[in-house]
PDB file of C-alpha atoms and ligand atoms in Angstrom:
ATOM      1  CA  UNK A 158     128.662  32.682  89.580  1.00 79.00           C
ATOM      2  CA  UNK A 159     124.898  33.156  90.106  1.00 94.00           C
ATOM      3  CA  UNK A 160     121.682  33.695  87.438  1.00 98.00           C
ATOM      4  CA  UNK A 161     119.135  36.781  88.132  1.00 98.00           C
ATOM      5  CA  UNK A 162     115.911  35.442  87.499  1.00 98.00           C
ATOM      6  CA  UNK A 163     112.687  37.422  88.054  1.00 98.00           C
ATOM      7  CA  UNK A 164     108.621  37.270  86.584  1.00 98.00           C
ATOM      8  CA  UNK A 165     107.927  40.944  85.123  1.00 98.00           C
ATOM      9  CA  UNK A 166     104.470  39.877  84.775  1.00 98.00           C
ATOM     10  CA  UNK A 167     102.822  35.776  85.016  1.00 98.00           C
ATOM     11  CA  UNK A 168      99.094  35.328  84.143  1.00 98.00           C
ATOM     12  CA  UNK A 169      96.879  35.221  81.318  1.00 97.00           C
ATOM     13  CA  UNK A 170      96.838  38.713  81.636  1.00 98.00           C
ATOM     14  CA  UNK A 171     101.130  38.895  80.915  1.00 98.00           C
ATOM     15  CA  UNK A 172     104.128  36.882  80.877  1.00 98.00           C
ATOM     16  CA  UNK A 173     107.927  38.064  80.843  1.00 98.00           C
ATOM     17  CA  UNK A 174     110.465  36.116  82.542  1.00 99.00           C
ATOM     18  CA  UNK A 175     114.263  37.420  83.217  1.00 98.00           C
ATOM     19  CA  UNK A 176     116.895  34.984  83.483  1.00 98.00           C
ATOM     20  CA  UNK A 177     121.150  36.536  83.338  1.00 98.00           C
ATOM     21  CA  UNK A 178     124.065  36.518  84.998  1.00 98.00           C
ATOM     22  CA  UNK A 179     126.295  40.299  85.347  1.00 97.00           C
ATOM     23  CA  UNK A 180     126.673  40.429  81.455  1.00 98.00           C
ATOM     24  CA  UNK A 181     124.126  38.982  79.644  1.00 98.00           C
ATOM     25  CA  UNK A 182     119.982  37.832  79.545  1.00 98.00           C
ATOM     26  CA  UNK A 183     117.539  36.759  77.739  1.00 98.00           C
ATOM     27  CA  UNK A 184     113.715  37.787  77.940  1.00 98.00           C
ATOM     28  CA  UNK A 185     111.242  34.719  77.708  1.00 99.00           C
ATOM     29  CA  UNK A 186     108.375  36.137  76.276  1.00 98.00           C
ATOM     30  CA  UNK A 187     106.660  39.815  76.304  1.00 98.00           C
ATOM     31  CA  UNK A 188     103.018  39.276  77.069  1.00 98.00           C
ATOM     32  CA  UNK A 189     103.662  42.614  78.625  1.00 98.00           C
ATOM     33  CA  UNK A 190     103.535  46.226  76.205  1.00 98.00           C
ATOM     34  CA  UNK A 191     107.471  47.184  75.684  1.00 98.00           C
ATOM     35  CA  UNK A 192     106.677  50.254  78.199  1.00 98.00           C
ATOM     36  CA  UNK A 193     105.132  48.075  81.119  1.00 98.00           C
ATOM     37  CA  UNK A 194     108.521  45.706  80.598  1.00 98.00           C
ATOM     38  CA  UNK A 195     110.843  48.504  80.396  1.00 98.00           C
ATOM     39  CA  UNK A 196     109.397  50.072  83.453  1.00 98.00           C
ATOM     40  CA  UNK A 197     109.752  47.139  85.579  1.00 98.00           C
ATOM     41  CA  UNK A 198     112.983  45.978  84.168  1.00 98.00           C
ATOM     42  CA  UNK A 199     113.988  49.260  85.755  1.00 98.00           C
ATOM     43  CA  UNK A 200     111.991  48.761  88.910  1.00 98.00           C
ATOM     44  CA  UNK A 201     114.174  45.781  89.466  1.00 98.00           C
ATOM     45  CA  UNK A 202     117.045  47.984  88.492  1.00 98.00           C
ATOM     46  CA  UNK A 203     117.693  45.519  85.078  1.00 98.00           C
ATOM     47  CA  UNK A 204     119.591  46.752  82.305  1.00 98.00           C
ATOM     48  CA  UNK A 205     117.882  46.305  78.509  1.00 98.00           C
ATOM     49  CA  UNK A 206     121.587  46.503  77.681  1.00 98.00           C
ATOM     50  CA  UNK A 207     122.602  42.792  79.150  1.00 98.00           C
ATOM     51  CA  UNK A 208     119.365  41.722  77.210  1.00 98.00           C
ATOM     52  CA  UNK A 209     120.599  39.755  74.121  1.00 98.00           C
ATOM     53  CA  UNK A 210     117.699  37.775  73.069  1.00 98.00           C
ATOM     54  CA  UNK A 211     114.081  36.931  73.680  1.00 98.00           C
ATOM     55  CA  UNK A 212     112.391  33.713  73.183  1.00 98.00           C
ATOM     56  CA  UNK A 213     108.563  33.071  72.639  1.00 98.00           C
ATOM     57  CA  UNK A 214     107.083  30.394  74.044  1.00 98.00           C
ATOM     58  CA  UNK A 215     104.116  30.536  71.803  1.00 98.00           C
ATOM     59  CA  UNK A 216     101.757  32.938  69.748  1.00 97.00           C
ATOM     60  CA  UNK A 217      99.261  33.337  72.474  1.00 97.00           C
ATOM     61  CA  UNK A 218      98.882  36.936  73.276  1.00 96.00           C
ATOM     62  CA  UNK A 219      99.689  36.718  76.563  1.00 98.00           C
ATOM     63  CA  UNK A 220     103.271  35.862  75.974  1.00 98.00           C
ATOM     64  CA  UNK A 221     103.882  38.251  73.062  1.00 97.00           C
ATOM     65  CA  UNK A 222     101.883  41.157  73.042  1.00 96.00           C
ATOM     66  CA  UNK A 223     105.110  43.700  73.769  1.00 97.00           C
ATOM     67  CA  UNK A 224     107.968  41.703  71.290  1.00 96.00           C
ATOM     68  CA  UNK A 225     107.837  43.781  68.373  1.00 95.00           C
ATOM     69  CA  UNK A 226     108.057  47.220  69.995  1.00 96.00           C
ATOM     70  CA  UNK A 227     110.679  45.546  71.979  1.00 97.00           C
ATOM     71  CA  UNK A 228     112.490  44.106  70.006  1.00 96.00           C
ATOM     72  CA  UNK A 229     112.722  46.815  67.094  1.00 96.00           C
ATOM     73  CA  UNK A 230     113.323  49.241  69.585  1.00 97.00           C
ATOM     74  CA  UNK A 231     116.631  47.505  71.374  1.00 97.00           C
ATOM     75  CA  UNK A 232     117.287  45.566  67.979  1.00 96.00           C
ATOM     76  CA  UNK A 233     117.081  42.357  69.308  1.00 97.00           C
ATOM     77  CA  UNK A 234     117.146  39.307  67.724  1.00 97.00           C
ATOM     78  CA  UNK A 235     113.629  36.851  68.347  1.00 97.00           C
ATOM     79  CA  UNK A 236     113.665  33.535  68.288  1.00 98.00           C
ATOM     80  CA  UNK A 237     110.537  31.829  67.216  1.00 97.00           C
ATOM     81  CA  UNK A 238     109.620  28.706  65.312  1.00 97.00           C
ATOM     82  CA  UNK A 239     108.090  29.458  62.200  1.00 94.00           C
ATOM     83  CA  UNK A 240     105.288  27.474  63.315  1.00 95.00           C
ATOM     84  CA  UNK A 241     105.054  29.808  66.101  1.00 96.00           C
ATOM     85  CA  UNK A 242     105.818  32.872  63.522  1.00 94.00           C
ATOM     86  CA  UNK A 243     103.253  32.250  61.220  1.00 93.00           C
ATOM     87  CA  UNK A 244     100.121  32.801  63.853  1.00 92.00           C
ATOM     88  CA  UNK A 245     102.393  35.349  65.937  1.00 84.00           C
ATOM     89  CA  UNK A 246     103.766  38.901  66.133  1.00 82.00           C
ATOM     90  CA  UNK A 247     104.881  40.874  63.011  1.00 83.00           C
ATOM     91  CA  UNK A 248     108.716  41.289  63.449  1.00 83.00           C
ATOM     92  CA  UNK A 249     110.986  42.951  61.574  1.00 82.00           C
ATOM     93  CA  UNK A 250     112.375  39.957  59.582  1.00 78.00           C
ATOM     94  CA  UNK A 251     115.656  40.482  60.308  1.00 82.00           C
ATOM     95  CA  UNK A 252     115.177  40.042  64.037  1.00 92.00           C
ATOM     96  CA  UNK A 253     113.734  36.499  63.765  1.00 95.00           C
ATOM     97  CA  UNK A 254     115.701  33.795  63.992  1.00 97.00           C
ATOM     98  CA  UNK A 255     114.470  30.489  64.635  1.00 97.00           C
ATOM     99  CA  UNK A 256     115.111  27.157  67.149  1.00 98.00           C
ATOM    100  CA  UNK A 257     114.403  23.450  67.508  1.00 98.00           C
ATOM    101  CA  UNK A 258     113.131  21.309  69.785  1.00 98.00           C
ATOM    102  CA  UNK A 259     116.545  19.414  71.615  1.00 98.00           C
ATOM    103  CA  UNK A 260     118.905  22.001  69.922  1.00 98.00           C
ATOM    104  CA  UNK A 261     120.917  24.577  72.377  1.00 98.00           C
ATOM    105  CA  UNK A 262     121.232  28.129  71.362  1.00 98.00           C
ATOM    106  CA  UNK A 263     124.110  30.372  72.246  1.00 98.00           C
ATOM    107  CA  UNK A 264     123.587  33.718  72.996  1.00 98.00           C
ATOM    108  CA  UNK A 265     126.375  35.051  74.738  1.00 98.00           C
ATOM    109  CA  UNK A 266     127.694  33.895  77.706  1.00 98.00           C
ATOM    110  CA  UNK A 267     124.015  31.921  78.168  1.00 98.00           C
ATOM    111  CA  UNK A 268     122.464  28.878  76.479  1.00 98.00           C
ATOM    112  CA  UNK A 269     119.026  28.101  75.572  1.00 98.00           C
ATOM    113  CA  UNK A 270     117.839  24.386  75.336  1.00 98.00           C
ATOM    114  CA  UNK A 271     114.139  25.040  73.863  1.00 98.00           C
ATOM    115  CA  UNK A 272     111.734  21.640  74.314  1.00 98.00           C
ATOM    116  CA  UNK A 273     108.017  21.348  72.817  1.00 98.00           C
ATOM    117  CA  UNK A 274     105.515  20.933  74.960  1.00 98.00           C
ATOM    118  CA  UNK A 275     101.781  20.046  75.181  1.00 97.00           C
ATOM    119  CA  UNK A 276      99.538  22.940  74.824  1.00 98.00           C
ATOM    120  CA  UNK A 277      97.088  24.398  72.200  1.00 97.00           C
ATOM    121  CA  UNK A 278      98.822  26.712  70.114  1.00 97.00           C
ATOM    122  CA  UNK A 279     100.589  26.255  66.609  1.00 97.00           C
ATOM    123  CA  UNK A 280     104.194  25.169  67.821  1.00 97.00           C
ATOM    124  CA  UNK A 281     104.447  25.218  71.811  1.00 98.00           C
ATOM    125  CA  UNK A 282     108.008  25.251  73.073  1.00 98.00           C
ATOM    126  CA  UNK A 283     109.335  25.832  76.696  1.00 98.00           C
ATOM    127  CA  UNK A 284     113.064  26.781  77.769  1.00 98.00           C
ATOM    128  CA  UNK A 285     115.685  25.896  80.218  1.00 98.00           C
ATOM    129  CA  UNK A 286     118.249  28.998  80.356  1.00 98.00           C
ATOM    130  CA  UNK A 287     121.881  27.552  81.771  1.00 98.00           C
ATOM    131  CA  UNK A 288     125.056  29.335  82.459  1.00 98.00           C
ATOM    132  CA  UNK A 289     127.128  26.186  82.668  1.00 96.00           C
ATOM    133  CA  UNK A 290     126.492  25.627  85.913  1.00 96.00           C
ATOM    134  CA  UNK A 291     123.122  26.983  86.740  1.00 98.00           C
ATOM    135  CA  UNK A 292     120.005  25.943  84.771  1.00 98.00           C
ATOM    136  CA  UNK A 293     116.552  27.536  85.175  1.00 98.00           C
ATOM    137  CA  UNK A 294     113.680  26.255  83.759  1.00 98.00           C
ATOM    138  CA  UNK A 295     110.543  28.668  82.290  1.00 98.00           C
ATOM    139  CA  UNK A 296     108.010  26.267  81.957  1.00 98.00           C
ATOM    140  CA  UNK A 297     104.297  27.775  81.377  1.00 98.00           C
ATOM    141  CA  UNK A 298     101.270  26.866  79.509  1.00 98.00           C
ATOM    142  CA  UNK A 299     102.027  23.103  79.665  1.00 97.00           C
ATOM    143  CA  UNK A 300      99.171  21.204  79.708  1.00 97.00           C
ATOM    144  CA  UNK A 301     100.617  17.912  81.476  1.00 97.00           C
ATOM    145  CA  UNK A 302     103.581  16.677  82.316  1.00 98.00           C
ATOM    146  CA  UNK A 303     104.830  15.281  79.223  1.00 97.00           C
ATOM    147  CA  UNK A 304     108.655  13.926  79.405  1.00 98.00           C
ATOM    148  CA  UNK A 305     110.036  16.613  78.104  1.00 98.00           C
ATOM    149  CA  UNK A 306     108.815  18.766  80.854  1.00 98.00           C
ATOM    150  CA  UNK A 307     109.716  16.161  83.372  1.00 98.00           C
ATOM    151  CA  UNK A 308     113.587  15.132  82.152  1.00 98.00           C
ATOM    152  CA  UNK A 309     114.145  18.897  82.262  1.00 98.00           C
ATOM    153  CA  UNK A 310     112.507  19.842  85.207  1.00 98.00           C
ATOM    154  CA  UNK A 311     115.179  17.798  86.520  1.00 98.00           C
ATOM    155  CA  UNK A 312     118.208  19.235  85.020  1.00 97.00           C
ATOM    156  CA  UNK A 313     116.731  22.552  87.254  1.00 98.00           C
ATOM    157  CA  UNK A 314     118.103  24.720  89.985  1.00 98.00           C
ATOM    158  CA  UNK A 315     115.623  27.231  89.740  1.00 98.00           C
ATOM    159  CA  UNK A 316     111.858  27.140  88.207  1.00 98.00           C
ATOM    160  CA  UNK A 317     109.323  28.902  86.540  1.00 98.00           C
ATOM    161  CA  UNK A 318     106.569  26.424  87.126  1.00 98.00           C
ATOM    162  CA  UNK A 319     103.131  26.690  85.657  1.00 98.00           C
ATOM    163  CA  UNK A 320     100.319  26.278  88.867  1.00 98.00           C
ATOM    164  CA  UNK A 321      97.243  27.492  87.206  1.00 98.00           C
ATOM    165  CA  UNK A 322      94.396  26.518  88.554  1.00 98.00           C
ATOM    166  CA  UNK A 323      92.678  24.551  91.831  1.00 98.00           C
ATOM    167  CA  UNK A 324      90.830  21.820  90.685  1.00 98.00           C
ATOM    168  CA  UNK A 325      88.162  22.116  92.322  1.00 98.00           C
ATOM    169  CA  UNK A 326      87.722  25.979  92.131  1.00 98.00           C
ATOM    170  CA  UNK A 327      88.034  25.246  88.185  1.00 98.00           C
ATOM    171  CA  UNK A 328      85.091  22.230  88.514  1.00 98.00           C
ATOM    172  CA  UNK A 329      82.905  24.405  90.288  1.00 98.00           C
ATOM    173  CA  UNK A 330      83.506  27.785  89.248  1.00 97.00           C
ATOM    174  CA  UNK A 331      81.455  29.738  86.160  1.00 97.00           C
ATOM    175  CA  UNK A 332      83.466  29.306  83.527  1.00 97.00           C
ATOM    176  CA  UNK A 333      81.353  27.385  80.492  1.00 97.00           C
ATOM    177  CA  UNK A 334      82.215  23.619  80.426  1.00 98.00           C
ATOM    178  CA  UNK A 335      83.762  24.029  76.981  1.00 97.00           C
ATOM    179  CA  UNK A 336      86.284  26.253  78.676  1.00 97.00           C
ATOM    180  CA  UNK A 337      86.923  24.329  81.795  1.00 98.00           C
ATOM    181  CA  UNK A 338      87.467  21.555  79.478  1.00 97.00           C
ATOM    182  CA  UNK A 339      90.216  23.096  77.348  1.00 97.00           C
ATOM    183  CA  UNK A 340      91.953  24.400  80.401  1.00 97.00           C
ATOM    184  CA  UNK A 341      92.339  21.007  81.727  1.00 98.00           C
ATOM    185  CA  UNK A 342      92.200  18.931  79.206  1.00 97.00           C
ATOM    186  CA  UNK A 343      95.503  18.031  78.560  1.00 97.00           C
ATOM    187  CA  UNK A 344      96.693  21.001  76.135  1.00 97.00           C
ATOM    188  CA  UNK A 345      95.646  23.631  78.450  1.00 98.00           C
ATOM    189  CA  UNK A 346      97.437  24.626  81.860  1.00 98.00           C
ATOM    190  CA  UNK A 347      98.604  22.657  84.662  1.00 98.00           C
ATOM    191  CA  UNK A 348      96.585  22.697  87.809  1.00 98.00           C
ATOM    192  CA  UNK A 349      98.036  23.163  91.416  1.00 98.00           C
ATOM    193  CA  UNK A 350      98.029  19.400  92.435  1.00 98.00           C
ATOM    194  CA  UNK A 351      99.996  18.219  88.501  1.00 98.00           C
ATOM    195  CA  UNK A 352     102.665  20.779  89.579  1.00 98.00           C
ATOM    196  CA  UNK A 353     103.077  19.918  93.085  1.00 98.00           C
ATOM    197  CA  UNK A 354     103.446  16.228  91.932  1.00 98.00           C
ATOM    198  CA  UNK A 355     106.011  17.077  89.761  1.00 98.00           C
ATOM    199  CA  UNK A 356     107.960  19.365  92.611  1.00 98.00           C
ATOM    200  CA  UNK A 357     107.558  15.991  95.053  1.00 98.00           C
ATOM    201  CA  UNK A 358     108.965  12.891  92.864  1.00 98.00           C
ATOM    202  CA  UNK A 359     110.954  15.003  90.680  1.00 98.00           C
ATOM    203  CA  UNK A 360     112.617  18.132  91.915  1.00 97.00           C
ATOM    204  CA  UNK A 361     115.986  18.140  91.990  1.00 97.00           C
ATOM    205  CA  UNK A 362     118.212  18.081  95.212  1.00 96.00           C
ATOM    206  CA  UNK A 363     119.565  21.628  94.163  1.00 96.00           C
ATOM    207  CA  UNK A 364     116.378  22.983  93.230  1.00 98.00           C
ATOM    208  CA  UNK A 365     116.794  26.052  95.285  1.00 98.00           C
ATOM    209  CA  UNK A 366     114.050  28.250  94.101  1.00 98.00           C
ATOM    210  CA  UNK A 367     109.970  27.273  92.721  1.00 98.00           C
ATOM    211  CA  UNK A 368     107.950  30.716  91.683  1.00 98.00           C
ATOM    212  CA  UNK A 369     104.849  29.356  90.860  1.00 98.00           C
ATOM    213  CA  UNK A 370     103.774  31.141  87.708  1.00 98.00           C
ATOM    214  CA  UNK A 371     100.866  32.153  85.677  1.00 98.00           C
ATOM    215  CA  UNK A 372      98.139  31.446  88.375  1.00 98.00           C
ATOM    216  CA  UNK A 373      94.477  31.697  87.181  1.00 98.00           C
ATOM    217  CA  UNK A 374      92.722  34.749  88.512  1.00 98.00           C
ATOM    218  CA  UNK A 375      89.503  33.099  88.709  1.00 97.00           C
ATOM    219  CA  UNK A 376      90.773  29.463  89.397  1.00 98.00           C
ATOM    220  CA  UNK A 377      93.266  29.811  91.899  1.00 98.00           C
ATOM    221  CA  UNK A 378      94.362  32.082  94.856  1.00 98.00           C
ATOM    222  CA  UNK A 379      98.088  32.623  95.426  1.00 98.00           C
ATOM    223  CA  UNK A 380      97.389  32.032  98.990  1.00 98.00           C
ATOM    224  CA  UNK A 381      96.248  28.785  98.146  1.00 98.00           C
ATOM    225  CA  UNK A 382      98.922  27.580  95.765  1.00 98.00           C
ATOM    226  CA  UNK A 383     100.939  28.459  98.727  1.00 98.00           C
ATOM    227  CA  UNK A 384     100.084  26.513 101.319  1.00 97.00           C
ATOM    228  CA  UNK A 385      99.983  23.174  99.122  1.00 97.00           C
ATOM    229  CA  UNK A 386     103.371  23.504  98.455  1.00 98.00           C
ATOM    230  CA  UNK A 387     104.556  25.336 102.057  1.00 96.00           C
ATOM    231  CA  UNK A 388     104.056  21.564 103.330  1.00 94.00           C
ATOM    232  CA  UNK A 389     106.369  19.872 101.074  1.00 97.00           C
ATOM    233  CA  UNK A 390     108.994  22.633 100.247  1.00 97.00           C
ATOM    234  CA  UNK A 391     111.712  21.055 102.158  1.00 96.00           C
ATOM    235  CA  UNK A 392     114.468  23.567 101.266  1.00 95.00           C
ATOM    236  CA  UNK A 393     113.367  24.935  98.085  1.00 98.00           C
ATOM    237  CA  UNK A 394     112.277  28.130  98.564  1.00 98.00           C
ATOM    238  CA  UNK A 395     108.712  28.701  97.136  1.00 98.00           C
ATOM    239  CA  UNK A 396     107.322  32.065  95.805  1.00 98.00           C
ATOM    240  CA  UNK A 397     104.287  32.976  94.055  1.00 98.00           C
ATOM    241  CA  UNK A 398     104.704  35.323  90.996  1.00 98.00           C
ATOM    242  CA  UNK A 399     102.012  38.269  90.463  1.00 98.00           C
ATOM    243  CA  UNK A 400      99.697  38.849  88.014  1.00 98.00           C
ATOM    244  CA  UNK A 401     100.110  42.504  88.639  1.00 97.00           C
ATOM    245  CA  UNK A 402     103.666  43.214  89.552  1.00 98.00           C
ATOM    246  CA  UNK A 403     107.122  41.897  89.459  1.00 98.00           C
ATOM    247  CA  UNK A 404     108.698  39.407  91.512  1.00 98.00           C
ATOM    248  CA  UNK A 405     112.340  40.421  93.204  1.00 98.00           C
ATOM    249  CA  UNK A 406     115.314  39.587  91.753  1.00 98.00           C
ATOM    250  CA  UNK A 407     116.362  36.121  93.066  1.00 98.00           C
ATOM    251  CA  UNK A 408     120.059  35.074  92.620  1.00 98.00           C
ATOM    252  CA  UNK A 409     120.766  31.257  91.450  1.00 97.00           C
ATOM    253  CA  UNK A 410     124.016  30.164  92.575  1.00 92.00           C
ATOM    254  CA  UNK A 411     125.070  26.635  92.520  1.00 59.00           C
ATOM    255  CA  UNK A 412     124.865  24.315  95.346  1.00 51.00           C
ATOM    256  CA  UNK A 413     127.854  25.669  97.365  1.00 44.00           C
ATOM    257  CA  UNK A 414     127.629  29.047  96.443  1.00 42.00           C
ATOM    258  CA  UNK A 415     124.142  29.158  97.771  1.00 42.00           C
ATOM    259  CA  UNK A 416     124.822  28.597 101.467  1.00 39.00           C
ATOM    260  CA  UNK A 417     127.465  30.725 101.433  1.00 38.00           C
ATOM    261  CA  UNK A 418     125.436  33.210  99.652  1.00 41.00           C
ATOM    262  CA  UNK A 419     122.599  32.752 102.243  1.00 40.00           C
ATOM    263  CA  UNK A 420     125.182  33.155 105.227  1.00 36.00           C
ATOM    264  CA  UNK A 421     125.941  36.099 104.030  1.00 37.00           C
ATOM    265  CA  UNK A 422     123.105  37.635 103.112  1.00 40.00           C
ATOM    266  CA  UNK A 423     119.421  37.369 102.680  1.00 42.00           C
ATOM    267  CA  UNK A 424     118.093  36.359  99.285  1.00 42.00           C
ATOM    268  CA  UNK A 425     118.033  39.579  96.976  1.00 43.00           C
ATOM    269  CA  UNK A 426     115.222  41.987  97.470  1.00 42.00           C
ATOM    270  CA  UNK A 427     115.358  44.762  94.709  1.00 42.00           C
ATOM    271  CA  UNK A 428     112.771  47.349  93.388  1.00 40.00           C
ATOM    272  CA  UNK A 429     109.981  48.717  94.737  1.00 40.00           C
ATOM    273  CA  UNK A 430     107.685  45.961  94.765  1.00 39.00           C
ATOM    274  CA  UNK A 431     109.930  43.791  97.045  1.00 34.00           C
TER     275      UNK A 431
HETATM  276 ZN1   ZN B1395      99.644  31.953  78.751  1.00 69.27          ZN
HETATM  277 ZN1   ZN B1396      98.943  29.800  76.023  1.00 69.27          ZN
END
């Protein structure tokens, strides 16, 4: 009884996020065109066909540039808040279905629990994807730790976790001060220290997995965001997902499952860019 999760692209540049279990998934955004995510969906060797649904965080075009193609070729349903909508992709309007903050959404075997979140687009929303047992959290493009972020970081056995940028690389790098003040300005990202605060008080004692996601290209390093969280990962393994290629696959399993899954075998290293 384990979750696949894997980053198909994380940056400004691209976000899709898999989360399933052997029959079904759902896609968190497609900041990626439908060719680049079908490509690496089979790179990782993961089926379109167990993909039921995808959800979009919000109408930047980072996190929905691919969801129409996508989703009119596979004739998947799209759920987006009309908020969202309204500023976002064109979709076929019998794909879109909508979602609330606090309300659950079934799809399949899976559930959905979207949450808003701080950040400065129309009608922000992040996700935590369960199975039951197993929840895993895709939380990007927050720009602090608001408690909705924090009660469900919680609830999670495996996260998505926005690290954007160093603070100091951000102070003291080129961008124009407008910009550096809208990234951290408390609607923009979350830098490397807010998210490694959050991992240290909060995490969960069955939080067995942190890919740090959507990592600035100019404002970070992944070596960096590393290393500040090497120090404190106890036994939560950390990974840094790519700007430029997918992650592996990494299997979720609940607390038990996962030693036995580790005895038996290392974690799950599939496609080529493992
Ligand atoms: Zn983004
Ligand atoms: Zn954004």
């Amino acid at each position: 009884m384990s979750l696949y999760i894997a980053s198909l692209n994380s940056g400004s540049n691209g976000n899709c996020y898999y989360v399933g279990n052997d029959t079904d998934a759902v896609l968190v955004d497609v900041g990626i065109s439908c060719r680049e995510t079908e490509k690496r969906m089979k790179q990782l060797d993961l089926s379109m066909k167990k993909v039921k649904a995808i959800f979009i965080s919000h109408e930047h075009g980072d996190h929905i540039k691919g969801v129409s193609t996508l989703a009119n070729k596979y004739s998947l349903p799209v759920y987006i808040t009309a908020g969202t909508a309204k500023h976002g992709p064109i979709l076929i309007k019998h794909l879109s279905k909508s979602f609330t903050h606090g309300k659950p959404v079934a799809i399949a075997s899976l559930t959905v629990m979207p949450f808003s979140k701080k950040h400065d687009a129309a009608d922000p929303h992040s996700f935590v994807i369960s199975d039951g047992n197993i929840n895993v959290g895709v939380f990007t493009d927050i720009g602090v730790v608001c408690d909705n972020v924090l009660h469900n970081f919680k609830q999670c056995h495996a996260v998505f976790l926005e690290s954007n940028y160093d603070e100091a690389m951000l102070e003291n790098g080129r961008y124009p001060i407008h910009l550096k003040n809208r990234i951290r300005g408390g609607e923009g990202h979350l830098s490397n220290r807010q998210a490694l605060e959050l991992f240290i008080r909060h995490r969960a004692g069955h939080l067995s997995h942190l890919i740090l996601s959507h990592l600035s290209k100019e404002n970070n390093s992944p070596e960096l965001a590393a290393e500040m969280f090497a120090a404190h990962a106890g036994d939560t393994n950390i990974i840094v997902a790519s700007r430029y290629e997918a992650s592996a696959v990494y299997s979720i399993g609940a607390a038990q499952d996962i030693s036995a899954f580790q005895r038996k075998s290392p974690p799950v290293q599939l496609g080529l860019f493992a």
